[in-house]
Short mmCIF file of N, CA and C in Angstrom, two decimals:
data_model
loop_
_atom_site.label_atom_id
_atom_site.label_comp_id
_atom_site.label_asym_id
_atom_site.label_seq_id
_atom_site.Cartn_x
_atom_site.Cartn_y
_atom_site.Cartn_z
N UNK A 1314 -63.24 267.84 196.22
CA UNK A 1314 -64.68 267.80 196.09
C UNK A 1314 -65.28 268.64 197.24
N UNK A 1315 -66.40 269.41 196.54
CA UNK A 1315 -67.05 270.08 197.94
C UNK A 1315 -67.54 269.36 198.77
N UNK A 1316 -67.63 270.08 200.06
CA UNK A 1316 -68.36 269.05 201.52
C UNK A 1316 -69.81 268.98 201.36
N UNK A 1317 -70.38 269.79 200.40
CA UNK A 1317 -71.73 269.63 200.16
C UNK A 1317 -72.22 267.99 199.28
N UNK A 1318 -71.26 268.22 198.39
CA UNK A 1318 -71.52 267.57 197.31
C UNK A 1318 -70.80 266.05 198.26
N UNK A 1319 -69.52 265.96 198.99
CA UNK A 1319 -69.32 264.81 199.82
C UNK A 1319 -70.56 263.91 200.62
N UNK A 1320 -71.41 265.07 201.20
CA UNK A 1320 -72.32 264.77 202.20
C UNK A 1320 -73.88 264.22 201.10
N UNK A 1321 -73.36 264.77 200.45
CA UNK A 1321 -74.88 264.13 199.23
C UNK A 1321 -74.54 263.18 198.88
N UNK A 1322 -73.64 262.62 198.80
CA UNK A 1322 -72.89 261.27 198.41
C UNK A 1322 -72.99 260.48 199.06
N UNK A 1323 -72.49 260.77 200.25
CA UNK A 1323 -72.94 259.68 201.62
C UNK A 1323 -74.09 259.56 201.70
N UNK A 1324 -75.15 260.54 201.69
CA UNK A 1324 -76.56 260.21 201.84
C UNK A 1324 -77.40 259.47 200.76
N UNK A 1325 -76.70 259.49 199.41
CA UNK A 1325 -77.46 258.70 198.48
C UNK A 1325 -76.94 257.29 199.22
N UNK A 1326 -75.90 257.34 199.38
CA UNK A 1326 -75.44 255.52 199.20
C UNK A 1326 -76.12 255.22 201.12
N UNK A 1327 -76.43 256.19 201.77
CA UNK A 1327 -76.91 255.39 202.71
C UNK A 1327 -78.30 255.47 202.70
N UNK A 1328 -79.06 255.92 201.86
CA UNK A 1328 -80.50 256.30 201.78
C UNK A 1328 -80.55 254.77 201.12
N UNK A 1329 -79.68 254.29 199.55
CA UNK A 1329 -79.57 253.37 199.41
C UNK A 1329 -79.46 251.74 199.85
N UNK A 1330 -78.52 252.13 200.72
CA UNK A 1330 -78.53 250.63 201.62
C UNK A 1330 -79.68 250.16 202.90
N UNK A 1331 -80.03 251.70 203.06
CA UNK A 1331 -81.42 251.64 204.21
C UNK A 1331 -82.24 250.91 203.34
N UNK A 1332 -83.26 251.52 202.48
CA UNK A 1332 -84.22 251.95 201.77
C UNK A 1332 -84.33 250.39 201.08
N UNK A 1333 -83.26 249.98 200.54
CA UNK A 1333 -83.20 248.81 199.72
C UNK A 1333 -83.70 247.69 200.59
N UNK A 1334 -83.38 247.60 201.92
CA UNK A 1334 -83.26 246.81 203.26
C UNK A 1334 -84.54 246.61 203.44
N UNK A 1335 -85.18 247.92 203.77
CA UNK A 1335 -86.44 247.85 204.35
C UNK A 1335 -87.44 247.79 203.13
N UNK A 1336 -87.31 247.87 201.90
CA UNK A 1336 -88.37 247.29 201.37
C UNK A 1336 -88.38 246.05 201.36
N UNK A 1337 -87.14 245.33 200.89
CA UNK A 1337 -87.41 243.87 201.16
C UNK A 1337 -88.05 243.38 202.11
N UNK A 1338 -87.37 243.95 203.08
CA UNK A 1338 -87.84 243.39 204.65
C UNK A 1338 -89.59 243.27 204.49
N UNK A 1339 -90.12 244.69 204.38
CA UNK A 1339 -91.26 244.73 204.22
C UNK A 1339 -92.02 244.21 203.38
N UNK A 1340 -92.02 243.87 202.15
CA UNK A 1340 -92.37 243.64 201.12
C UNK A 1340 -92.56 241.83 201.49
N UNK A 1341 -91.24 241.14 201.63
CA UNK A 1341 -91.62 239.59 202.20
C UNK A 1341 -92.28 239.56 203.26
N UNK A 1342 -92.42 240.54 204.56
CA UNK A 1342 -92.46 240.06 205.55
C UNK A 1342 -93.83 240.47 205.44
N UNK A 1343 -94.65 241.29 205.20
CA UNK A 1343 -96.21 241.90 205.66
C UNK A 1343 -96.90 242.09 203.90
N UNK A 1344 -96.26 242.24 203.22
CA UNK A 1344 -97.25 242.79 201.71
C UNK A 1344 -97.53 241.56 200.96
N UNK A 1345 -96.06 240.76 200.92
CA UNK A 1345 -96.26 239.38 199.65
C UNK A 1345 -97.31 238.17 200.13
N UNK A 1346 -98.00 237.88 199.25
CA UNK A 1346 -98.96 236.75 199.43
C UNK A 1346 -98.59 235.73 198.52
N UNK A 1347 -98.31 234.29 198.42
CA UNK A 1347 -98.06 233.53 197.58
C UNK A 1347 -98.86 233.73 196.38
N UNK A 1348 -100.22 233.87 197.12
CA UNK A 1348 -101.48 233.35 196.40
C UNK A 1348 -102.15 234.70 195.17
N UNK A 1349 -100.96 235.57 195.11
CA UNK A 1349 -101.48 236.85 194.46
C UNK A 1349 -100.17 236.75 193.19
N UNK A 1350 -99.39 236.03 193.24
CA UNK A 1350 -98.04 235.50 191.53
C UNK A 1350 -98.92 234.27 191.33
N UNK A 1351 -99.69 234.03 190.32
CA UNK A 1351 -99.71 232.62 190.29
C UNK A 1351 -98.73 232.22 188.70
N UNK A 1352 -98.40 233.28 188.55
CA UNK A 1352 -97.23 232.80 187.26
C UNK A 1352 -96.32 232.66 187.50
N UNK A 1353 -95.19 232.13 186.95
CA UNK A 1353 -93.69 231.84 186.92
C UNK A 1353 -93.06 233.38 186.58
N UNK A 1354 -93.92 233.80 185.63
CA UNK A 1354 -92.74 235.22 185.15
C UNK A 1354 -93.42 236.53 186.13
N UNK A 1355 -94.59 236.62 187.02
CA UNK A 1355 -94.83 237.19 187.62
C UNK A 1355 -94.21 237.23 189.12
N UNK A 1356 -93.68 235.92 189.43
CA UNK A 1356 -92.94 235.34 190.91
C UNK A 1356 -91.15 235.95 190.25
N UNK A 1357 -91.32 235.40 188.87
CA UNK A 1357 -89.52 235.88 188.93
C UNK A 1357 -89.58 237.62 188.56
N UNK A 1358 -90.26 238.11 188.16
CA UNK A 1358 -90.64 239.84 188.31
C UNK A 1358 -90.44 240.25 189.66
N UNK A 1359 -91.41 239.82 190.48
CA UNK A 1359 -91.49 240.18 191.85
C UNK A 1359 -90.42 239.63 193.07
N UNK A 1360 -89.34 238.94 192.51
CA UNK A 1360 -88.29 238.93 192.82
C UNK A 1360 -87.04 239.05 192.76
N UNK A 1361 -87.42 239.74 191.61
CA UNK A 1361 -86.24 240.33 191.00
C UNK A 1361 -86.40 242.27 191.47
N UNK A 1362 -87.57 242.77 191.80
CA UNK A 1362 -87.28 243.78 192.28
C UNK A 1362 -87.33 243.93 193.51
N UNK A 1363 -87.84 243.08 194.46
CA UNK A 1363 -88.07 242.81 196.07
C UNK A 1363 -87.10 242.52 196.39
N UNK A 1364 -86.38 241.28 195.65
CA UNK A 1364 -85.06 240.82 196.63
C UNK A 1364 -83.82 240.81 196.14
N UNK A 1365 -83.54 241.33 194.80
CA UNK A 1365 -82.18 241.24 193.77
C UNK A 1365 -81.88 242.89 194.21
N UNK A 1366 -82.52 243.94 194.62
CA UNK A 1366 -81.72 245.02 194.89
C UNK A 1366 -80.97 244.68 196.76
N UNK A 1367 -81.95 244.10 197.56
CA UNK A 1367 -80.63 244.01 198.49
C UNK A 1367 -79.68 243.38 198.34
N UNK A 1368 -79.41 242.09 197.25
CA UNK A 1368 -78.46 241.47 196.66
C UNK A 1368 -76.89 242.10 196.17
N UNK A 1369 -77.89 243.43 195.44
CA UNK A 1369 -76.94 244.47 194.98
C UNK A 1369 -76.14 245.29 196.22
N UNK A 1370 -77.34 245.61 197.12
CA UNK A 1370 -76.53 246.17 198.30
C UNK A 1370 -75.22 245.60 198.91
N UNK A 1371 -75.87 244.03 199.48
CA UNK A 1371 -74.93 243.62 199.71
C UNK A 1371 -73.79 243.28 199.42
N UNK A 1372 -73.50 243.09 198.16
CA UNK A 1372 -72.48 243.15 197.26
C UNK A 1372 -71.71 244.94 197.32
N UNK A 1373 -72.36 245.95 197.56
CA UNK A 1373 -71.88 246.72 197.62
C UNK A 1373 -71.02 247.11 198.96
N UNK A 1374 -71.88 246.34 199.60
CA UNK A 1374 -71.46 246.75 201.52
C UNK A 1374 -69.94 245.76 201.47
N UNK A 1375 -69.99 244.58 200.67
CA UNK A 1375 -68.86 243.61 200.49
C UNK A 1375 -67.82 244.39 199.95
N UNK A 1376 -67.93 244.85 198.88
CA UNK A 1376 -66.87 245.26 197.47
C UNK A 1376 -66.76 246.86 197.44
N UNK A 1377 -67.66 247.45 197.86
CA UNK A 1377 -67.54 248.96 197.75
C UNK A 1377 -66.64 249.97 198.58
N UNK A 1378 -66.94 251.19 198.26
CA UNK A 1378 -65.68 251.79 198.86
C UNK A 1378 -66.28 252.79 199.94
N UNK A 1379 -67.48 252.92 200.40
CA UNK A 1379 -68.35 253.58 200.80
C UNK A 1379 -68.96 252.88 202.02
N UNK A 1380 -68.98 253.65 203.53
CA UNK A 1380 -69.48 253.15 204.54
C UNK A 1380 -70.33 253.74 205.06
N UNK A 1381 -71.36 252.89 205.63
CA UNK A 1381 -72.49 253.87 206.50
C UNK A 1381 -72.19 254.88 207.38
N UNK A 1382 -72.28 256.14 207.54
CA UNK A 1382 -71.23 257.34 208.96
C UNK A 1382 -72.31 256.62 209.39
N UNK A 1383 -71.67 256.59 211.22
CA UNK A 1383 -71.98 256.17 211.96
C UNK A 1383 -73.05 257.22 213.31
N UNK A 1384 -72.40 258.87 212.21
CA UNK A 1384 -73.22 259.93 212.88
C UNK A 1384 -74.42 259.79 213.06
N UNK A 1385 -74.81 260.32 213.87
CA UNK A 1385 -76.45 260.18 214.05
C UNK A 1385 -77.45 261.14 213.12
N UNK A 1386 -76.78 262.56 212.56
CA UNK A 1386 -77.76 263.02 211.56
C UNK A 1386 -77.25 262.32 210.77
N UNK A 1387 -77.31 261.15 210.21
CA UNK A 1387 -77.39 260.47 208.63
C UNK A 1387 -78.68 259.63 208.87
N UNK A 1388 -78.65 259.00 209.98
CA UNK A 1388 -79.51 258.11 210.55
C UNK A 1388 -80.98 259.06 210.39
N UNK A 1389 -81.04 260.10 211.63
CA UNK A 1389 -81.99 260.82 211.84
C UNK A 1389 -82.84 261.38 210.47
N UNK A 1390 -81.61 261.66 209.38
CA UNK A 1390 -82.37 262.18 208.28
C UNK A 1390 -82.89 261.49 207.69
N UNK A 1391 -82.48 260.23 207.41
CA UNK A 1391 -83.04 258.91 206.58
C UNK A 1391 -84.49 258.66 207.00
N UNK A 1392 -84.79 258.47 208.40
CA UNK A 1392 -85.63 257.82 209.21
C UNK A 1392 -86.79 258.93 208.92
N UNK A 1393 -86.11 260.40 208.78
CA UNK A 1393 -87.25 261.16 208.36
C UNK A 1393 -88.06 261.43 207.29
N UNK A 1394 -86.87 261.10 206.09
CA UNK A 1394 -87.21 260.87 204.53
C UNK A 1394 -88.23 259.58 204.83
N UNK A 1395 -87.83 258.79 205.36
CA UNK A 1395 -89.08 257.61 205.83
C UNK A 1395 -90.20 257.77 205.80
N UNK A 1396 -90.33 258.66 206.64
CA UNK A 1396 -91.52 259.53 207.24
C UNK A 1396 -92.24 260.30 206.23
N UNK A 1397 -91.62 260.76 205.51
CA UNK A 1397 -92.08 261.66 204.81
C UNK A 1397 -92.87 260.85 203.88
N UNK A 1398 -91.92 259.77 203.32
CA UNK A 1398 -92.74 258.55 201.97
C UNK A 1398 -93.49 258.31 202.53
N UNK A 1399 -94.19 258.12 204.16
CA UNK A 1399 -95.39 257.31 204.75
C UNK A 1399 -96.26 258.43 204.07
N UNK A 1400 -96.00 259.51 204.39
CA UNK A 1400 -96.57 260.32 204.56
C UNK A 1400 -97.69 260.43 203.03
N UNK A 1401 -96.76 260.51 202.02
CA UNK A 1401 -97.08 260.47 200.79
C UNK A 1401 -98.00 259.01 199.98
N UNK A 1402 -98.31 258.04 201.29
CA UNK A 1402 -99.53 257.03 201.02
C UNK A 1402 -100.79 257.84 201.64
N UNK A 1403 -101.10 258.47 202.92
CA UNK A 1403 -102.06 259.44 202.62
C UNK A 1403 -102.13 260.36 202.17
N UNK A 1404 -100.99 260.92 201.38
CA UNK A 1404 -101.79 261.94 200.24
C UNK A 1404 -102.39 261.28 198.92
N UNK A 1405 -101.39 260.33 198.92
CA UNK A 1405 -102.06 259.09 197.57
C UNK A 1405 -103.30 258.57 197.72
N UNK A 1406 -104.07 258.56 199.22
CA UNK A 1406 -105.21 258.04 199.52
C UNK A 1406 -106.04 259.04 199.33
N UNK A 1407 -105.93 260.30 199.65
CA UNK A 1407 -107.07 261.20 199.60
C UNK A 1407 -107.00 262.09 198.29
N UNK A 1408 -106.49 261.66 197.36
CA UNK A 1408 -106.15 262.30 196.21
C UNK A 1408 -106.94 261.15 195.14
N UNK A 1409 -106.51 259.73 195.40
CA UNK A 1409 -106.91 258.71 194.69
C UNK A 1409 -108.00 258.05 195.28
N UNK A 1410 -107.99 257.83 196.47
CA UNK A 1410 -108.89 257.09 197.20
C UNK A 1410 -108.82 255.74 197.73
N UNK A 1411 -106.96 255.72 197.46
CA UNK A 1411 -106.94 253.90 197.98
C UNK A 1411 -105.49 253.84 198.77
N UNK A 1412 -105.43 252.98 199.41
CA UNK A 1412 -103.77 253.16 200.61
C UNK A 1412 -102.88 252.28 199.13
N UNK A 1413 -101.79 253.11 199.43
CA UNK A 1413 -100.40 252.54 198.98
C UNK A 1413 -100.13 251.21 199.59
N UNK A 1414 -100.28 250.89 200.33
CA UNK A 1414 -99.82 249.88 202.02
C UNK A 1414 -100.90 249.54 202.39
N UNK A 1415 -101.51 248.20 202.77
CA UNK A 1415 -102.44 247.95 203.32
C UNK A 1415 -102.37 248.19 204.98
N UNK A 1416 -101.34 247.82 205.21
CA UNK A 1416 -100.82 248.35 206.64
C UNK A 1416 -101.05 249.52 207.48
N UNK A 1417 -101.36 250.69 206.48
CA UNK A 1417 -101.46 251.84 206.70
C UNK A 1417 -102.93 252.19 206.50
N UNK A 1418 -103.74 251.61 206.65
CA UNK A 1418 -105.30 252.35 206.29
C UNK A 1418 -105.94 252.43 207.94
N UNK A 1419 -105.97 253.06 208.16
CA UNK A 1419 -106.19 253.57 209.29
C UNK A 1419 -107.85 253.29 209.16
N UNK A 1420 -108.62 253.53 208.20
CA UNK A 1420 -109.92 252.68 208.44
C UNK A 1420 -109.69 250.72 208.93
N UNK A 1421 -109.06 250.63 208.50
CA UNK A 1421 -109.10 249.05 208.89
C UNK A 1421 -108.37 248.68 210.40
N UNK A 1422 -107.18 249.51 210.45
CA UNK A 1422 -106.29 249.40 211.16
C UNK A 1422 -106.19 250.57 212.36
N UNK A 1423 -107.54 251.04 212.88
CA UNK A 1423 -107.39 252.30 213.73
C UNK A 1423 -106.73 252.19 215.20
N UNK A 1424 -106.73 251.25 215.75
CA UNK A 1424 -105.58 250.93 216.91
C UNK A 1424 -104.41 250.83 216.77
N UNK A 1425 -103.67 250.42 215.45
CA UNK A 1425 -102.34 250.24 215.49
C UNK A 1425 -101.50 250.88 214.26
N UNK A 1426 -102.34 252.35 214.06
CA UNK A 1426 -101.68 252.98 213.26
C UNK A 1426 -100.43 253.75 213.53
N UNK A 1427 -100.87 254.31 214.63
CA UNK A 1427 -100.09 254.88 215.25
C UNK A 1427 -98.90 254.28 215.78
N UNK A 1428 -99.22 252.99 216.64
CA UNK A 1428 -97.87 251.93 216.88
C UNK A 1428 -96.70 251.31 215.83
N UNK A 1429 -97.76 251.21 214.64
CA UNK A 1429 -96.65 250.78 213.36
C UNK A 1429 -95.97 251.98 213.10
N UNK A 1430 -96.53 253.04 212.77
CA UNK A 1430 -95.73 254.43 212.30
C UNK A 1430 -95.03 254.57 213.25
N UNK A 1431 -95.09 254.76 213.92
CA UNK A 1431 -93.92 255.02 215.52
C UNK A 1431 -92.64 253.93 215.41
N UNK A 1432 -92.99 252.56 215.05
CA UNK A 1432 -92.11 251.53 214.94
C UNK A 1432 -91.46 251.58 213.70
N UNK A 1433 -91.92 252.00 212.71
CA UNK A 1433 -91.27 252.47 211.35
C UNK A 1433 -90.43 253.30 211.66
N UNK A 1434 -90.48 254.16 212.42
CA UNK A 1434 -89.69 255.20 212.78
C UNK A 1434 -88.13 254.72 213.31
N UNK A 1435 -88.70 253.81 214.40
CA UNK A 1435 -87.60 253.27 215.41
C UNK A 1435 -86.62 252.05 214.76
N UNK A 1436 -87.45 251.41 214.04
CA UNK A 1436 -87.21 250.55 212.98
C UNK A 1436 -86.00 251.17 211.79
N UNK A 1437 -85.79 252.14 211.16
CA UNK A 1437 -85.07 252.71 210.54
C UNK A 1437 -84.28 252.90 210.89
N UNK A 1438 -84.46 253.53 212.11
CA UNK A 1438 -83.13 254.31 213.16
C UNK A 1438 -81.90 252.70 213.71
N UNK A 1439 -83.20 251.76 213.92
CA UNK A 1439 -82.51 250.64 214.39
C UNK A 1439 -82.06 249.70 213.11
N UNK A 1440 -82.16 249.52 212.12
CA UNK A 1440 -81.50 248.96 211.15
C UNK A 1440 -80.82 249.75 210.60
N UNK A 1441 -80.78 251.30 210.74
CA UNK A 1441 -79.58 251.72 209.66
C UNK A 1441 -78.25 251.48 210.86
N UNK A 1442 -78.32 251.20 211.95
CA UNK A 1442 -77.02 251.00 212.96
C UNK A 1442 -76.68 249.55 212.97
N UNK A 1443 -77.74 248.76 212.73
CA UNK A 1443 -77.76 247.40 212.57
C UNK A 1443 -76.73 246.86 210.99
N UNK A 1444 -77.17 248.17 209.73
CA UNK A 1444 -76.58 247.95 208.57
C UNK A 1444 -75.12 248.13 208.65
N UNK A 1445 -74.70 249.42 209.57
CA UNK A 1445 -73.46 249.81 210.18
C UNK A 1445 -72.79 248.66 210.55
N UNK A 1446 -73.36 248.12 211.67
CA UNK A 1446 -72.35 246.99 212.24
C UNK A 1446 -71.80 245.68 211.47
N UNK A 1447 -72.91 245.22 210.45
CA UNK A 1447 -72.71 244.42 209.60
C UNK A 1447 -71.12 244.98 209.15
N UNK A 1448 -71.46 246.00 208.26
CA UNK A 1448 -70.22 246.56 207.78
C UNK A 1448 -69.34 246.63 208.53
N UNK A 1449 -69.12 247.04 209.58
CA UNK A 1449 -67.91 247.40 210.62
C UNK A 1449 -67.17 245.72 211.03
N UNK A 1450 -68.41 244.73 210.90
CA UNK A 1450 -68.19 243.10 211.37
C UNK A 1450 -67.39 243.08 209.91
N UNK A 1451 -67.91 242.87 208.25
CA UNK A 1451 -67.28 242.42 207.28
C UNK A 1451 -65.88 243.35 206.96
N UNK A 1452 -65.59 244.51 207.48
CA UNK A 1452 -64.38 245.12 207.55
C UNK A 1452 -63.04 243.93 208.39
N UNK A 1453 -63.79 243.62 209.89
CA UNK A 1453 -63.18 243.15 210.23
C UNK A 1453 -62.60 241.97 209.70
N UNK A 1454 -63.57 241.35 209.31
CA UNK A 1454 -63.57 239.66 209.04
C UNK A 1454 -62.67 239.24 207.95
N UNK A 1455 -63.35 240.24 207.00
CA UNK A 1455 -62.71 240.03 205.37
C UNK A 1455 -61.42 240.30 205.25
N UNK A 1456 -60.36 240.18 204.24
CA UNK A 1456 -59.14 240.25 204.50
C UNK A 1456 -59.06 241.80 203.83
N UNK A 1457 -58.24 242.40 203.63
CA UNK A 1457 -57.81 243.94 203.87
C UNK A 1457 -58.36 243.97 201.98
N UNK A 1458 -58.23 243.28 201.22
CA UNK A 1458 -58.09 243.48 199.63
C UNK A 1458 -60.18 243.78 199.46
N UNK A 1459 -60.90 242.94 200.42
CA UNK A 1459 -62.02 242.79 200.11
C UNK A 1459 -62.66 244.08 200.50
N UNK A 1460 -62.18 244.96 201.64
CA UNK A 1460 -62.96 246.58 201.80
C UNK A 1460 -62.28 247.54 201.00
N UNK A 1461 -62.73 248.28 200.07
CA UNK A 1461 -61.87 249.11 199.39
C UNK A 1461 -62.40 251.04 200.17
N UNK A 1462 -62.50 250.73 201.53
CA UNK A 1462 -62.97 252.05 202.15
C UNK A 1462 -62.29 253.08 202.03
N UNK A 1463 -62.06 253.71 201.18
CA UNK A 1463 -60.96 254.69 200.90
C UNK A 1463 -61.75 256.37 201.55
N UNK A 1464 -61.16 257.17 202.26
CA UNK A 1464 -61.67 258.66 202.82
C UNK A 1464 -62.19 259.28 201.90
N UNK A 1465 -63.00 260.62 202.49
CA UNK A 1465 -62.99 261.46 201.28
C UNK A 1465 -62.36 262.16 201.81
N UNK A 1466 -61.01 262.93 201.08
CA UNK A 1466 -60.52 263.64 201.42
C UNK A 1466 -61.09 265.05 202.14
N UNK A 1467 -60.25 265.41 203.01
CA UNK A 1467 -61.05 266.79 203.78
C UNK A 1467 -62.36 266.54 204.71
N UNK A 1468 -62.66 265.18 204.81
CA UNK A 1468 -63.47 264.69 205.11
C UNK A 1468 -63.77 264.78 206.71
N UNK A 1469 -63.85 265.89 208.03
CA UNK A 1469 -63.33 265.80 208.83
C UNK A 1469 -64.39 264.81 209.69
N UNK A 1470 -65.75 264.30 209.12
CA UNK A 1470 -66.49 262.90 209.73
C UNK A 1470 -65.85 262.07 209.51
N UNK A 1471 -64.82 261.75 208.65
CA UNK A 1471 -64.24 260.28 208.36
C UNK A 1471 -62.77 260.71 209.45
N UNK A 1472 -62.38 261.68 209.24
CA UNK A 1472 -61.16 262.03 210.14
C UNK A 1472 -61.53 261.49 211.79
N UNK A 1473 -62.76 261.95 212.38
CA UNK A 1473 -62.69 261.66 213.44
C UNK A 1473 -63.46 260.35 213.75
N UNK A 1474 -63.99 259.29 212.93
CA UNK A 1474 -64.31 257.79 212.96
C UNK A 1474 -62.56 257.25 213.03
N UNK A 1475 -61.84 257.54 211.63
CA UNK A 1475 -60.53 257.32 211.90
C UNK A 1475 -59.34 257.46 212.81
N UNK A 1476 -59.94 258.50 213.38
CA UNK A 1476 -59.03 258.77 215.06
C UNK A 1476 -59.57 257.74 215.89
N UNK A 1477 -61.17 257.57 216.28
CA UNK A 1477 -61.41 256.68 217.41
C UNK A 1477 -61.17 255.17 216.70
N UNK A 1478 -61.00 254.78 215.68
CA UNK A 1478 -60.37 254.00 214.99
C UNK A 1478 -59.21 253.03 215.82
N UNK A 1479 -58.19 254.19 215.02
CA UNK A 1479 -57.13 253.54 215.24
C UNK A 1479 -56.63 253.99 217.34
N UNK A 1480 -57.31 254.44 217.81
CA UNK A 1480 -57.18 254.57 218.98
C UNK A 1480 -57.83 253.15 219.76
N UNK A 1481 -59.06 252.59 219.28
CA UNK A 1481 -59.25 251.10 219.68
C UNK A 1481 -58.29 250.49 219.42
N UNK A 1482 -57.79 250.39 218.25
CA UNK A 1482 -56.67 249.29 217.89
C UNK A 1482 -55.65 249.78 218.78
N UNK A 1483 -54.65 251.15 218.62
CA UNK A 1483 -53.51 250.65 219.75
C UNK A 1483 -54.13 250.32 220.83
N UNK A 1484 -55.41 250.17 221.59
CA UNK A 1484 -55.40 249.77 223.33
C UNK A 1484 -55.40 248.69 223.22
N UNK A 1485 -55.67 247.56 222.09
CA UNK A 1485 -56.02 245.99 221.68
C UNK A 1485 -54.26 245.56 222.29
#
């Protein structure tokens, strides 16, 4: 497989496990209001797309064969694609006339626009290493049948995670 097409691979499935993370996160923690589902099939809607895709993640981070690189441009690029979707609630605002995010209206919120976007930033950078370790912890924990982490061949980012690898283990 080409290294192009390797590296697009890694970046879907880690754009994936970010992306999935932080909407939940966000979505329960600052957007959801009890008082805005007052139906049964509107609460199981809105939780079935808020919180059943990190479900999926996690199941993937468990069972899959695919790990977060631990490089820092995977991180850096994610955090910027981030950036970029913020970005695309004020074009949605001045095109439509209303915020994507209530979080983000800088008429309501003019002191701490800047602090949340900045923390979104840092926030990404710090949970996609946070998503890493999880993984690197359930590698350890789980018994050898439950990670199916297999290389990509030619892969020389996985070559050199796999050198400092197994170089921790013989000093153990």
């Amino acid at each position: 497989m080409p290294k192009t097409l390797q590296l697009l691979h890694w970046l879907l499935f880690d754009s994936v496990v970010l992306f999935a993370t932080v909407v939940t996160v966000m979505f329960w923690s600052s957007i959801y209001r009890s008082s805005d589902y007052t139906s049964a099939e509107l609460r199981w809607s809105t939780a079935s797309v808020h919180a059943l895709n990190l479900v999926c993640v996690l199941v993937d981070m468990l069972f899959g064969a695919m790990m977060l690189s631990p490089h820092w441009s995977h991180s850096l690029t994610l955090a910027v694609i981030g950036m970029l979707y913020l970005a695309l609630a004020y074009i949605n605002e001045a095109v439509n006339g209303w915020f994507t995010y209530d979080f983000l209206n800088y008429r309501k919120h003019k002191s701490i626009i800047a602090p949340t976007i900045i923390g979104m930033f840092v926030g990404f950078l710090l949970l996609y290493y946070v998503l890493y370790g999880i993984q690197l912890l359930l590698e350890r924990v789980l018994p050898p049948r439950f990670t199916a982490w297999t290389p990509l061949h030619g892969d020389d980012e996985y070559e050199e995670v796999n050198q400092m690898a197994s170089i921790k283990s013989n000093q153990k």
